PDB file of C-alpha atoms and ligand atoms in Angstrom:
ATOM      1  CA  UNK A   1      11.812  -2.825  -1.856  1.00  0.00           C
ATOM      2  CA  UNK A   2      12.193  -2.820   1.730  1.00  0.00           C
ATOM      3  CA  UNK A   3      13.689  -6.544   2.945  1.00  0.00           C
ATOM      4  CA  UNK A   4      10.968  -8.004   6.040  1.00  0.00           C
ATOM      5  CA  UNK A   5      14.001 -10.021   6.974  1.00  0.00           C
ATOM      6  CA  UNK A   6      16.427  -6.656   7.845  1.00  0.00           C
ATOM      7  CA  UNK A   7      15.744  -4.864  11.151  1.00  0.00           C
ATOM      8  CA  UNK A   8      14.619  -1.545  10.618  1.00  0.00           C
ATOM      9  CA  UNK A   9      16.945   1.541  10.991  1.00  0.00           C
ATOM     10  CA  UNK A  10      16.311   5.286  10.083  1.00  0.00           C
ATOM     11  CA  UNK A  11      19.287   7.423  10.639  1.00  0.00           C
ATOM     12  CA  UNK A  12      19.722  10.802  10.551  1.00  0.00           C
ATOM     13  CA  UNK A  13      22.957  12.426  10.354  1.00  0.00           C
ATOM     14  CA  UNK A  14      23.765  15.690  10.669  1.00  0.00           C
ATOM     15  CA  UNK A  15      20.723  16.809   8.837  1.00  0.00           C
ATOM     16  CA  UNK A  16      19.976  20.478   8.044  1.00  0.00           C
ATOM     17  CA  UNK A  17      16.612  21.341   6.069  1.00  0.00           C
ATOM     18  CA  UNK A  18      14.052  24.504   6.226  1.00  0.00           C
ATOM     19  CA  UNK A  19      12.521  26.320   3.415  1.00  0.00           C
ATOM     20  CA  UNK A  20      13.693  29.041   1.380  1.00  0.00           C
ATOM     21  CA  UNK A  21      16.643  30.267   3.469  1.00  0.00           C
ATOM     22  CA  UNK A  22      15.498  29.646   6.794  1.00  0.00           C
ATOM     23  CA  UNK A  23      17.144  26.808   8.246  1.00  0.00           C
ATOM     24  CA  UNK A  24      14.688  24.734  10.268  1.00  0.00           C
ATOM     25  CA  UNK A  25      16.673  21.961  11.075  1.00  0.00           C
ATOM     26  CA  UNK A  26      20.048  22.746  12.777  1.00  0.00           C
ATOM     27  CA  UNK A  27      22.030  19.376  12.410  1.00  0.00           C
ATOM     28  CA  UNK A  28      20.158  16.565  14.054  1.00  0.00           C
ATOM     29  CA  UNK A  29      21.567  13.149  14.623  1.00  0.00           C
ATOM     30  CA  UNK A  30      19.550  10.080  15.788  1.00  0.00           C
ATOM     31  CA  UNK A  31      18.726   6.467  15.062  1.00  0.00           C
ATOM     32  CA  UNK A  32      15.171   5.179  14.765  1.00  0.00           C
ATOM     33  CA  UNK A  33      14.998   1.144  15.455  1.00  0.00           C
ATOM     34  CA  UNK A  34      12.756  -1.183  16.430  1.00  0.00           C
ATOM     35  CA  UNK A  35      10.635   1.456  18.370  1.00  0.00           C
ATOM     36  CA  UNK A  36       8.451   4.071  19.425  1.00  0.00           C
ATOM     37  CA  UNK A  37      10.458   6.918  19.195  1.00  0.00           C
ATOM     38  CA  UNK A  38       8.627  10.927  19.738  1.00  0.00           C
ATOM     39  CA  UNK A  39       9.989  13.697  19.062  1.00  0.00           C
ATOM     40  CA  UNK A  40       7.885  16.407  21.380  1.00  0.00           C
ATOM     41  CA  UNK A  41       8.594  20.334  21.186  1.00  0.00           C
ATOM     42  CA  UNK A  42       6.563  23.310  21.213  1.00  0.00           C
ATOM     43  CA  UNK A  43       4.857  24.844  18.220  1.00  0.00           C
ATOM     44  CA  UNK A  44       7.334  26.013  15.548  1.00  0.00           C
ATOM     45  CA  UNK A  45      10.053  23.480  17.107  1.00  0.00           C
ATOM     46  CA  UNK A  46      10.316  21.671  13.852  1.00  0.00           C
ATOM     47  CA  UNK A  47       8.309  18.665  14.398  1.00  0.00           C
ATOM     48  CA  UNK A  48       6.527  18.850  11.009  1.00  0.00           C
ATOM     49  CA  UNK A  49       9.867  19.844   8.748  1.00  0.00           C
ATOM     50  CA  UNK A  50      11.464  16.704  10.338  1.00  0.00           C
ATOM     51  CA  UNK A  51       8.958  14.262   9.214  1.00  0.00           C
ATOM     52  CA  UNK A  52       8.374  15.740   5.892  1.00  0.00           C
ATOM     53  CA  UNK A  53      12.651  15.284   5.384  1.00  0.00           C
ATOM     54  CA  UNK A  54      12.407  11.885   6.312  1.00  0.00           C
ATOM     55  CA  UNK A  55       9.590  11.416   4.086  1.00  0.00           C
ATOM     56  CA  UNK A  56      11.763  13.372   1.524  1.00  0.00           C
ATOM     57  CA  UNK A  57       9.463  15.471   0.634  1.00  0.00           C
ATOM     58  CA  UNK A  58      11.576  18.718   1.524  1.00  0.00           C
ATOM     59  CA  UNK A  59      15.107  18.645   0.448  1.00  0.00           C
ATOM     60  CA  UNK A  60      18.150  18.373   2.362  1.00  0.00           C
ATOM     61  CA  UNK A  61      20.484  21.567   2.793  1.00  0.00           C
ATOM     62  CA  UNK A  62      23.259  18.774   4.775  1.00  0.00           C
ATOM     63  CA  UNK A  63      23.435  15.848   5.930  1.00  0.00           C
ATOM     64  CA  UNK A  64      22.387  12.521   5.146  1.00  0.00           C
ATOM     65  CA  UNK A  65      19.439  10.217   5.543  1.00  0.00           C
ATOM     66  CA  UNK A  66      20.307   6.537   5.956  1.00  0.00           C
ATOM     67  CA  UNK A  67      17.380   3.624   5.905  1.00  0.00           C
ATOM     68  CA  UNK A  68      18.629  -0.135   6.077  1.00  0.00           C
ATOM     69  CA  UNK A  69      21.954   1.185   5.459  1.00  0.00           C
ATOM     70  CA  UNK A  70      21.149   2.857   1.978  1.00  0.00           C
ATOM     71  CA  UNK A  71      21.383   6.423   1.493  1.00  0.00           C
ATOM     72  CA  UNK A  72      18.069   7.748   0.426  1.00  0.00           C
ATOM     73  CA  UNK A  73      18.760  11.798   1.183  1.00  0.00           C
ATOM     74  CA  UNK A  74      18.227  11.982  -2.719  1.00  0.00           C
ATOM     75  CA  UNK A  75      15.263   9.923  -3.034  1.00  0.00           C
ATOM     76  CA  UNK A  76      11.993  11.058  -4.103  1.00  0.00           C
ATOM     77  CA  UNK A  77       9.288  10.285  -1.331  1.00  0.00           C
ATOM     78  CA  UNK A  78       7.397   7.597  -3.450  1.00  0.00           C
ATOM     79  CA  UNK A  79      10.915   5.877  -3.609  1.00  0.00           C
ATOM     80  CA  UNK A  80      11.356   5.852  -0.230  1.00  0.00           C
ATOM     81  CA  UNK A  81       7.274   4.914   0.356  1.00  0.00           C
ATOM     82  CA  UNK A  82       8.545   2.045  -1.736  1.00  0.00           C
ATOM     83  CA  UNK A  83      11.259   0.992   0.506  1.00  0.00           C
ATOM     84  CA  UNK A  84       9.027   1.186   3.328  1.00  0.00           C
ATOM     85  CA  UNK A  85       8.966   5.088   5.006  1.00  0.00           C
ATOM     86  CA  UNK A  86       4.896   5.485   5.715  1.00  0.00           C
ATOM     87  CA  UNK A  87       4.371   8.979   6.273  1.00  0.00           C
ATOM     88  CA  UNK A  88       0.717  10.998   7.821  1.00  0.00           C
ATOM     89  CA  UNK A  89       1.275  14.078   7.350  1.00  0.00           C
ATOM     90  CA  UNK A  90      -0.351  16.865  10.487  1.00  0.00           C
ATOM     91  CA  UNK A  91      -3.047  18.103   7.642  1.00  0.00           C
ATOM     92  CA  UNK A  92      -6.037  15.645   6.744  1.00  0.00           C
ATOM     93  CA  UNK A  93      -3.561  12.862   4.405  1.00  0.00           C
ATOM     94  CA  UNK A  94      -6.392  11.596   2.493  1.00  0.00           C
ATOM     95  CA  UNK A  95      -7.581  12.655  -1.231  1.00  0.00           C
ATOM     96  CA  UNK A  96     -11.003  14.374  -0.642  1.00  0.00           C
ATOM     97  CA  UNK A  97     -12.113  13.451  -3.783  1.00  0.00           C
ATOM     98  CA  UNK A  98     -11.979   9.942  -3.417  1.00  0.00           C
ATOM     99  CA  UNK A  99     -13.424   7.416  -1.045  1.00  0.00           C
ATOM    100  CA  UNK A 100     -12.695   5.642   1.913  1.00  0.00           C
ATOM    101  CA  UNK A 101     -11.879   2.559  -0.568  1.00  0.00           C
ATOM    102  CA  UNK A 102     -10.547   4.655  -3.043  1.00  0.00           C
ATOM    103  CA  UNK A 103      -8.066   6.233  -0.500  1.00  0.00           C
ATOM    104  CA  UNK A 104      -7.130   2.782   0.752  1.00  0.00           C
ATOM    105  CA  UNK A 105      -6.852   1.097  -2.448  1.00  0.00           C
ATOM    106  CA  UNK A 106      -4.472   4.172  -3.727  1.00  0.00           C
ATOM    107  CA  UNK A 107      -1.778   3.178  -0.619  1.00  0.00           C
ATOM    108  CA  UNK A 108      -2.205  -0.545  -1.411  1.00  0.00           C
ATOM    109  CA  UNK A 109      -0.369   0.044  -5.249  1.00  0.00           C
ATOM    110  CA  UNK A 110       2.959  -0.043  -3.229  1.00  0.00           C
ATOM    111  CA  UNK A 111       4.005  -3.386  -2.283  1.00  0.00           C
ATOM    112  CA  UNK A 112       3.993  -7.169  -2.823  1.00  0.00           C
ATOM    113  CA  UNK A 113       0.919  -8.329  -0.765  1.00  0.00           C
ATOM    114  CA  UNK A 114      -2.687  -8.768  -1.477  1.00  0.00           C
ATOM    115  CA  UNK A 115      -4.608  -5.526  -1.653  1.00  0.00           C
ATOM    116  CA  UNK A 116      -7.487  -7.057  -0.004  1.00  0.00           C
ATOM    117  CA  UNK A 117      -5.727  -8.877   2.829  1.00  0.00           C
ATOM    118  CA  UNK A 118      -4.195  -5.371   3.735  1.00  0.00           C
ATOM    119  CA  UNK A 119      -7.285  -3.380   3.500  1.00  0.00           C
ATOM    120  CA  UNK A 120      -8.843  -6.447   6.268  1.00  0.00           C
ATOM    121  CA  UNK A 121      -5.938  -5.610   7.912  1.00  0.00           C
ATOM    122  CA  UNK A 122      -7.012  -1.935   7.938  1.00  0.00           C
ATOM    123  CA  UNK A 123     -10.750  -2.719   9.004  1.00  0.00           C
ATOM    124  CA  UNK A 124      -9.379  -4.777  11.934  1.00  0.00           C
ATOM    125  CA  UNK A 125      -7.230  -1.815  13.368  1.00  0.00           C
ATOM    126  CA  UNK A 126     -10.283   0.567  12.535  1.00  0.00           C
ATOM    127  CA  UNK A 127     -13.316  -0.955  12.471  1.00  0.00           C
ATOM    128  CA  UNK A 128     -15.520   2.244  12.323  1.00  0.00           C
ATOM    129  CA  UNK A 129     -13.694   2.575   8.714  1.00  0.00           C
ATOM    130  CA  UNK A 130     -16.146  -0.125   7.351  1.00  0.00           C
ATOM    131  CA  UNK A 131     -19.486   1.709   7.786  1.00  0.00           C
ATOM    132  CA  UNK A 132     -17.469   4.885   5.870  1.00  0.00           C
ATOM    133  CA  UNK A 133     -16.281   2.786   3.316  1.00  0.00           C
ATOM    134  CA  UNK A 134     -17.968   4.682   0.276  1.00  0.00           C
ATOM    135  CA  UNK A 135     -18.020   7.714   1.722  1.00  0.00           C
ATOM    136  CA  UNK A 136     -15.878  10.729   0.558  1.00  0.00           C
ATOM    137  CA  UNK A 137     -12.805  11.244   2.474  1.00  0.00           C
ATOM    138  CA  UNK A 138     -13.251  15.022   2.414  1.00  0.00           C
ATOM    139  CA  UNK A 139     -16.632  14.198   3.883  1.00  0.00           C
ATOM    140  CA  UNK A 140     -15.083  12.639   7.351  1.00  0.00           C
ATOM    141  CA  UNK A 141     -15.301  13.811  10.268  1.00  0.00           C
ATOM    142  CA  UNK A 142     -11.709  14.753  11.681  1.00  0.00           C
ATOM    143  CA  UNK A 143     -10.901  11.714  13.844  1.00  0.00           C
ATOM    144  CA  UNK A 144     -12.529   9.233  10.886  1.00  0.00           C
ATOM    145  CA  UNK A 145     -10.131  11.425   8.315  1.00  0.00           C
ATOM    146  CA  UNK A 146      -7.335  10.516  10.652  1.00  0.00           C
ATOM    147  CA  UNK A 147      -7.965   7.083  10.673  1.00  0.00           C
ATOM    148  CA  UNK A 148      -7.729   6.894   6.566  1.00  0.00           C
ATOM    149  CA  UNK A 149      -4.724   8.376   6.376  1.00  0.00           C
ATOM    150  CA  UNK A 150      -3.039   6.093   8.698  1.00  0.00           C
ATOM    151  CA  UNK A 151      -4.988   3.290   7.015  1.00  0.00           C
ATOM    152  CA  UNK A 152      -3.614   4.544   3.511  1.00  0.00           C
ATOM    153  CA  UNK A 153      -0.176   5.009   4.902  1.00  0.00           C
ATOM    154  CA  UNK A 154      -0.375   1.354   6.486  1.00  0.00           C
ATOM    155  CA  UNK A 155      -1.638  -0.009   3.080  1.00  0.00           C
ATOM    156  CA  UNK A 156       1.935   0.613   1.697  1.00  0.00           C
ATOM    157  CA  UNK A 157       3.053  -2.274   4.241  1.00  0.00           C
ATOM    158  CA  UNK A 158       5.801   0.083   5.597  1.00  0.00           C
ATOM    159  CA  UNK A 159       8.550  -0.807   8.337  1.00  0.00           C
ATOM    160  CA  UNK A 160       8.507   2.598   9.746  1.00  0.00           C
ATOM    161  CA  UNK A 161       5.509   5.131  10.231  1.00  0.00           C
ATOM    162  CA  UNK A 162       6.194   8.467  10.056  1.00  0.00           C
ATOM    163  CA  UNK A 163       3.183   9.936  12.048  1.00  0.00           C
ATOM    164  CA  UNK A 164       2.466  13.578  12.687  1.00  0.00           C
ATOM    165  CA  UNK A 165       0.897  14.652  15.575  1.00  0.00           C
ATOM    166  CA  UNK A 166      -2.202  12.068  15.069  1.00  0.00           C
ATOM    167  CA  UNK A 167      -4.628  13.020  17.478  1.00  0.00           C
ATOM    168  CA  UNK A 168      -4.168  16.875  17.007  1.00  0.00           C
ATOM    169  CA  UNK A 169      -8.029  17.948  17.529  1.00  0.00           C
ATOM    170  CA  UNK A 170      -9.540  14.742  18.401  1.00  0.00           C
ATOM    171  CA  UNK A 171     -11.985  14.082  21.425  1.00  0.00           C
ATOM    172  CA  UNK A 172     -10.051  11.876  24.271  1.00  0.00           C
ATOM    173  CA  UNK A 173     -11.963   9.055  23.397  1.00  0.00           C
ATOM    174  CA  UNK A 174     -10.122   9.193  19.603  1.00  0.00           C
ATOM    175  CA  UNK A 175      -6.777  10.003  21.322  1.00  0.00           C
ATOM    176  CA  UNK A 176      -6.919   7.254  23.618  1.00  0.00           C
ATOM    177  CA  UNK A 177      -8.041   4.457  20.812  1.00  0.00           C
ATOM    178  CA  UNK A 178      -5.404   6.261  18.539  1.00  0.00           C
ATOM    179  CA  UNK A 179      -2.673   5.619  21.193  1.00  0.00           C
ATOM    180  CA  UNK A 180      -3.901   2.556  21.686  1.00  0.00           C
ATOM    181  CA  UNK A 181      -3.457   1.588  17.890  1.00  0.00           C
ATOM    182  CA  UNK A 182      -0.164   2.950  17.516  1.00  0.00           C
ATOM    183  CA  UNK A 183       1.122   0.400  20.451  1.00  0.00           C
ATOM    184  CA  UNK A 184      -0.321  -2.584  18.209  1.00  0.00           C
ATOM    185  CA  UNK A 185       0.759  -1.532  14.714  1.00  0.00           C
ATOM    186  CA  UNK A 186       4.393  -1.756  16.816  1.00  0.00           C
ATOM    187  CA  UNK A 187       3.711  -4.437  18.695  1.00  0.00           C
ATOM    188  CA  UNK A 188       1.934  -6.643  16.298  1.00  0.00           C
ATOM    189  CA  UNK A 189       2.917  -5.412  12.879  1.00  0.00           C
ATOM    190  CA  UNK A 190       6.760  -5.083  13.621  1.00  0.00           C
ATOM    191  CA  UNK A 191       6.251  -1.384  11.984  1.00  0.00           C
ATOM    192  CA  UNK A 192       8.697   1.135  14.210  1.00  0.00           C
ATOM    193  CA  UNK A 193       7.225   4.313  14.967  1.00  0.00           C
ATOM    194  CA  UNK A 194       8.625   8.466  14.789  1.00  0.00           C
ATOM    195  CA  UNK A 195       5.609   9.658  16.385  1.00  0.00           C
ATOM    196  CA  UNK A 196       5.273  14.007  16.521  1.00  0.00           C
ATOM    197  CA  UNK A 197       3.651  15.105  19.565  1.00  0.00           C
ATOM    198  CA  UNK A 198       2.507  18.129  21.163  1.00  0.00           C
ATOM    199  CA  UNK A 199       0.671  16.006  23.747  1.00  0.00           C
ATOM    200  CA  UNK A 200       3.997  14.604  25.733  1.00  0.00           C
ATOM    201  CA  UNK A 201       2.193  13.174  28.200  1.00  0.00           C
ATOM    202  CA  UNK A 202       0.215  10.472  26.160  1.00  0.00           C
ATOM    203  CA  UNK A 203       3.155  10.150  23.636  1.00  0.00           C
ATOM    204  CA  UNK A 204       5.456   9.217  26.930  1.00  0.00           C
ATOM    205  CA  UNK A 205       3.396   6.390  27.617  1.00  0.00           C
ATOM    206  CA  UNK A 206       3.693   4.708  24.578  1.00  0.00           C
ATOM    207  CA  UNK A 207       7.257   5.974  23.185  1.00  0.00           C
ATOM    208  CA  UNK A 208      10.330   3.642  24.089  1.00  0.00           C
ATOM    209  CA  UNK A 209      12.559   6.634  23.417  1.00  0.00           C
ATOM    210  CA  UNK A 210      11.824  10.564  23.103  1.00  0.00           C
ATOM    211  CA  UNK A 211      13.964  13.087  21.577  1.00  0.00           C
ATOM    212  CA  UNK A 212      12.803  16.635  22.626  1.00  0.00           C
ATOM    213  CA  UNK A 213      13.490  19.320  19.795  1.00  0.00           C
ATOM    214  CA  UNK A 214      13.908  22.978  20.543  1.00  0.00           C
ATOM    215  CA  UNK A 215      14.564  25.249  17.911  1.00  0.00           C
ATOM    216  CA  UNK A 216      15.529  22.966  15.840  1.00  0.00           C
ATOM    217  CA  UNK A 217      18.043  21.096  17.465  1.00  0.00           C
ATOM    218  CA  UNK A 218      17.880  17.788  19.671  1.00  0.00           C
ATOM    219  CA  UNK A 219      17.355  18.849  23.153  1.00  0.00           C
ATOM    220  CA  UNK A 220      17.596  15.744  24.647  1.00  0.00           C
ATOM    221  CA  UNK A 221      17.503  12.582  22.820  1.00  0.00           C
ATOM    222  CA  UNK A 222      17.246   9.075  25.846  1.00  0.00           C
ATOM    223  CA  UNK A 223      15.060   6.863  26.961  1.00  0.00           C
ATOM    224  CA  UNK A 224      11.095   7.761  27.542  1.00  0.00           C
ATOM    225  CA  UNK A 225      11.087   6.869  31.030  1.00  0.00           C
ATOM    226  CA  UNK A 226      14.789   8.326  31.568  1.00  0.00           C
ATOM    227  CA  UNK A 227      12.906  11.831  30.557  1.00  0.00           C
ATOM    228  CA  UNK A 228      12.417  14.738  33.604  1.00  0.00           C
ATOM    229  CA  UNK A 229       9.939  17.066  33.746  1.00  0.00           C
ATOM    230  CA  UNK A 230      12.769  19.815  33.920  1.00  0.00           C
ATOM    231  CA  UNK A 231      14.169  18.203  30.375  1.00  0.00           C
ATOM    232  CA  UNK A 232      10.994  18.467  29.274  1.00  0.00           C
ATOM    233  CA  UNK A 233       9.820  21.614  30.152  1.00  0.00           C
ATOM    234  CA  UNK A 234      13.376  23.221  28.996  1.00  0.00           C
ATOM    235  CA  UNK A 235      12.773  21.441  25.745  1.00  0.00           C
ATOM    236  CA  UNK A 236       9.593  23.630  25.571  1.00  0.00           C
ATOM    237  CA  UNK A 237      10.999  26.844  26.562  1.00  0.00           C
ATOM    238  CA  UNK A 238      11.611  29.249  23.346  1.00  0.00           C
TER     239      UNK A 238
HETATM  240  N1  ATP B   1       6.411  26.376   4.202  1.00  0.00           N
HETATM  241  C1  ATP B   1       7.109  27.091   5.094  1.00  0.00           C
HETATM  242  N2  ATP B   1       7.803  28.207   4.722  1.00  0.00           N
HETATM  243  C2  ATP B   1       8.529  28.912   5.625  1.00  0.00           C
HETATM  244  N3  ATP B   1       8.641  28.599   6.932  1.00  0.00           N
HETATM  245  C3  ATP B   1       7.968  27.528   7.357  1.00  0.00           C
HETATM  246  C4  ATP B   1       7.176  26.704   6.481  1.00  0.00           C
HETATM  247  N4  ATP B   1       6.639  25.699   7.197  1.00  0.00           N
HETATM  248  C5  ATP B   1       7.061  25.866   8.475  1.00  0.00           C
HETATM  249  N5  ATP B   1       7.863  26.959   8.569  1.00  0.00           N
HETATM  250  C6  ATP B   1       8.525  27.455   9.782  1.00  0.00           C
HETATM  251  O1  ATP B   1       9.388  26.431  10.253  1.00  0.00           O
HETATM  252  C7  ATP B   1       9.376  26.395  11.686  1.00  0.00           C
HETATM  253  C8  ATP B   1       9.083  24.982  12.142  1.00  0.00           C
HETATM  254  O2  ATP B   1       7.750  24.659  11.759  1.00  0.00           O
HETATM  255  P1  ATP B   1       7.152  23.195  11.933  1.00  0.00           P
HETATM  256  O3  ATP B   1       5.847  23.192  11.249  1.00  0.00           O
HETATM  257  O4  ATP B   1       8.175  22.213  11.526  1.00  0.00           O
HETATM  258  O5  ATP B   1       6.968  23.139  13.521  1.00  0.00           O
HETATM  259  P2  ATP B   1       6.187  22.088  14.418  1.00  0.00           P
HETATM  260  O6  ATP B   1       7.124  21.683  15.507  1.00  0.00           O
HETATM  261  O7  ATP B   1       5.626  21.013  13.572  1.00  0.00           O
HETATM  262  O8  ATP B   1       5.008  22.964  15.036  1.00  0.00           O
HETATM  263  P3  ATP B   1       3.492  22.557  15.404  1.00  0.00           P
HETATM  264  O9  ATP B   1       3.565  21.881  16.738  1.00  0.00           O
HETATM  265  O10 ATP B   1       2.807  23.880  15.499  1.00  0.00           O
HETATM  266  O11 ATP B   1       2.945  21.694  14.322  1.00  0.00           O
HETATM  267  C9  ATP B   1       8.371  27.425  12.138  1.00  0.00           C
HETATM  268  O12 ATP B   1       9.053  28.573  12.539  1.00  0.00           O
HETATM  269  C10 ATP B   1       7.525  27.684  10.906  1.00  0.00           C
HETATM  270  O13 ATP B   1       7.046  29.000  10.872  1.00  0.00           O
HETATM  271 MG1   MG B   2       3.781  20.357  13.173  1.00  0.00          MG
END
């Protein structure tokens, strides 16, 4: 289990990862604290491999993956869900089949607190959840879909979130709220953030640091404000 008392570090070291041959992933080194940290690039840049290898969920072809100073490159994902890596994936995240509930109550088997206190928790961020509540998740709209699977991911009580692109498709309104939410569940929840983004402007404005990926390897890694628009628009050129 994940200790509440132990600041939170992900590190990366040297990872490589891809699928069937093609290496994604070119050897990426970083350290996620206590913060908001995006990683921004252009379609194909490897935002979405790099998530779903710290989530675990595709295997590493080198490197290592370090959280709290274990070594979980080995780990299956509901290990490492366990220890406290959250992960929304880009796609929906939520079990069409089942509820609202149903999808909540499914992240709220990991973890020592109160299933109800968490899912309270969960209304509070998202209170629009509550009128959806028996309503099938394959029946949401795409910003309420969104919304669950953060929700089901935040059930787990994790100390870092893992999100993937978030607001990919939603109407500014959503976007805005979403960004909004993602500054609390820092802020008030102690929960660091790796937030993918295609939108760099909005994630700028809430990430402490960015690191810019380009073909798989870390353009620039610094601090969000330290960030030029020439960094960030030869971070985007492929
Ligand atoms: N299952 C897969 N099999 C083979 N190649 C894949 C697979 N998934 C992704 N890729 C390739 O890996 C590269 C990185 O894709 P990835 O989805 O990580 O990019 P991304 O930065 O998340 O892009 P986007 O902003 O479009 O979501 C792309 O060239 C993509 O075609
Ligand atoms: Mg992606």
């Amino acid at each position: 289990m994940s200790d509440p008392a132990r600041p939170v570090a992900l590190e990366a070291e040297g990872i490589r990862a891809g699928y069937d041959g093609v290496t994604v992933l070119k050897g990426l080194d970083f350290t996620v604290g206590d913060e908001i940290f995006a990683v921004l690039g252009a379609n194909g840049a490897g935002k979405t491999t790099l998530l779903a290898t710290l989530a675990r969920l595709i295997p590493l072809m080198a490197g290592a993956i370090r959280f709290q100073g274990e070594d979980v490159s080995m780990l299956p994902p509901y290990e490492t869900a366990a220890r406290g890596i959250g992960y929304v994936p880009q796609e929906k995240g939520t079990f069409a089949d089942l509820t609202v509930l149903e999808n909540l109550s499914v992240g709220g088997m990991i973890g020592a607190r109160s299933r109800d206190e968490r899912m309270a928790e969960v209304f509070e961020l998202f209170p629009a959840l509550r009128a959806h509540q028996h309503q099938l998740a394959g029946t949401l709209s795409g910003g309420e879909s969104r919304m669950v699977a953060c929700g089901r991911a935040l059930m787990q009580d994790p100390r870092v979130l893992l999100l993937d692109e978030p607001t990919a498709g939603l109407s500014p309104l959503y976007v805005d709220m979403f960004f909004e939410r993602i500054r609390e569940i820092h802020e008030t929840r102690g929960v660091a953030i790796v937030l993918a983004e295609q939108n760099a402007t909005k994630a700028l404005q809430v990430a402490d640091r960015v690191m810019v990926l380009s073909l798989g390897q870390a353009f620039a890694v610094k601090d969000a404000t330290d960030l030029t628009t020439e960094q960030l628009k030869e971070g985007y050129r492929i």
